[in-house]
Amino acid sequence: MTIERTLGLIKPDGLERGKQGLIIDRILQNGFKILAMKQIRLTKAQAEGFYAEHAARPFFGSLCSYMTSGQIIAMTLEKENAIADWRKLMGATNPEKADAGTIRKDFAVDMEKNSVHGSDSPASAGREVPHFFSNLEF
Ligand code: IDP
Ligand code: MG
C-alpha cells in the first residue's frame, strides 16, 4: 500500500457541539498524521465550489447553507491507504446506517449534519486538498 494524503473536514455541527477534540483524537489514534490543519468559516462561494459535484442534487442549497453556518476545521491527513481508511473511520453518510465505532455513528446529528467529510477517491483527494491548502503549507 502507498502513502496517501486525503482531505478531512470537521463540519459545523461537530464544532458547535464541542466534538472536535474527540474527533481529532480518533484521527491520531488511528494512525493518521495531520500534515496541516486550520479552523475557518467558508464563504457561500467556497462551499458551492467545494460541493460542485452535488449542484444538481435536491439537498445542495441546504448543504451549502449548513456548511457556511459556522466554522469548520480542515485537515490534510496522511498515512498508508489514507483515502479509504479515513472514509471507513468516518462511517456511512447516513449515521443511522454507519457501523458501530465510526465517527458518524458516534457523533453525527443526521444525514446532513454528519460531523465529518472525507475525499472519496484519489481524484477527489487531489482536487480537495488544494481547495484548502497550498503546497507551501506542508
Ligand atoms: P459523503 O459526505 O459521505 O461523501 P455525499 O453523498 O458526497 O456524502 O454528500 C455530501 C454531503 O451532503 C453529506 O456528507 C451530507 O452532509 C450531505 N447529504 C448527502 N445526502 C444528503 C441527503 O439525502 N439529505 C441531506 N443531506 C445530504
Ligand atoms: Mg462525498
Short mmCIF file of C-alpha atoms in Angstrom, two decimals, residues 4-12 14-15 20 23-24 26-28 32-40 42 50-51 67 71-79 82-91 103-104 114-121 124-133 138:
data_model
loop_
_atom_site.label_atom_id
_atom_site.label_comp_id
_atom_site.label_asym_id
_atom_site.label_seq_id
_atom_site.Cartn_x
_atom_site.Cartn_y
_atom_site.Cartn_z
CA GLU A 4 -1.66 8.79 0.57
CA ARG A 5 -2.99 12.21 1.52
CA THR A 6 -6.66 12.97 1.90
CA LEU A 7 -8.82 15.89 2.95
CA GLY A 8 -10.64 15.71 6.26
CA LEU A 9 -13.18 18.29 7.40
CA ILE A 10 -14.89 18.61 10.77
CA LYS A 11 -18.22 20.18 9.85
CA PRO A 12 -20.05 22.98 11.73
CA GLY A 14 -19.01 18.99 15.19
CA LEU A 15 -17.55 22.32 16.33
CA GLN A 20 -13.62 18.48 17.56
CA ILE A 23 -12.73 13.58 16.54
CA ILE A 24 -9.10 14.70 16.21
CA ARG A 26 -9.69 9.35 16.87
CA ILE A 27 -7.82 10.51 13.78
CA LEU A 28 -4.49 10.40 15.63
CA PHE A 32 -3.11 9.37 10.62
CA LYS A 33 -0.60 12.20 10.57
CA ILE A 34 -2.18 15.65 10.46
CA LEU A 35 0.08 17.44 7.97
CA ALA A 36 -1.88 20.69 8.05
CA MET A 37 -4.91 21.96 9.94
CA LYS A 38 -6.93 25.18 10.07
CA GLN A 39 -10.20 26.44 11.53
CA ILE A 40 -12.07 28.67 9.13
CA LEU A 42 -16.31 29.08 4.40
CA PHE A 50 -16.27 22.60 -2.94
CA TYR A 51 -19.55 20.69 -3.38
CA MET A 67 -21.57 24.32 5.65
CA GLN A 71 -16.64 27.39 11.38
CA ILE A 72 -15.13 24.15 10.12
CA ILE A 73 -11.73 22.51 10.68
CA ALA A 74 -9.89 21.45 7.53
CA MET A 75 -7.05 18.93 7.72
CA THR A 76 -4.70 17.17 5.37
CA LEU A 77 -4.36 13.60 6.64
CA GLU A 78 -1.57 11.24 5.68
CA LYS A 79 -0.97 7.52 6.14
CA ALA A 82 -5.42 7.18 3.90
CA ILE A 83 -8.29 7.79 1.48
CA ALA A 84 -10.20 4.54 2.09
CA ASP A 85 -9.18 4.30 5.74
CA TRP A 86 -10.49 7.79 6.56
CA ARG A 87 -13.80 7.01 4.83
CA LYS A 88 -14.01 3.83 6.90
CA LEU A 89 -13.28 5.66 10.16
CA MET A 90 -15.94 8.28 9.25
CA GLY A 91 -18.68 5.75 8.55
CA ILE A 103 -17.23 8.87 13.91
CA ARG A 104 -20.60 9.41 12.23
CA ASN A 114 -22.88 14.29 9.82
CA SER A 115 -19.85 15.85 11.53
CA VAL A 116 -17.09 14.99 9.04
CA HIS A 117 -16.10 14.96 5.38
CA GLY A 118 -13.54 12.83 3.58
CA SER A 119 -12.37 12.63 -0.02
CA ASP A 120 -13.91 9.58 -1.70
CA SER A 121 -11.17 8.73 -4.25
CA SER A 124 -11.20 13.86 -5.25
CA ALA A 125 -8.35 13.98 -2.75
CA GLY A 126 -6.19 15.52 -5.49
CA ARG A 127 -8.81 18.21 -6.05
CA GLU A 128 -9.96 18.72 -2.45
CA VAL A 129 -6.63 19.06 -0.61
CA PRO A 130 -5.56 22.06 -2.78
CA HIS A 131 -9.04 23.59 -2.26
CA PHE A 132 -7.90 24.25 1.33
CA PHE A 133 -4.09 24.07 1.41
CA PHE A 138 3.27 21.17 4.04
#
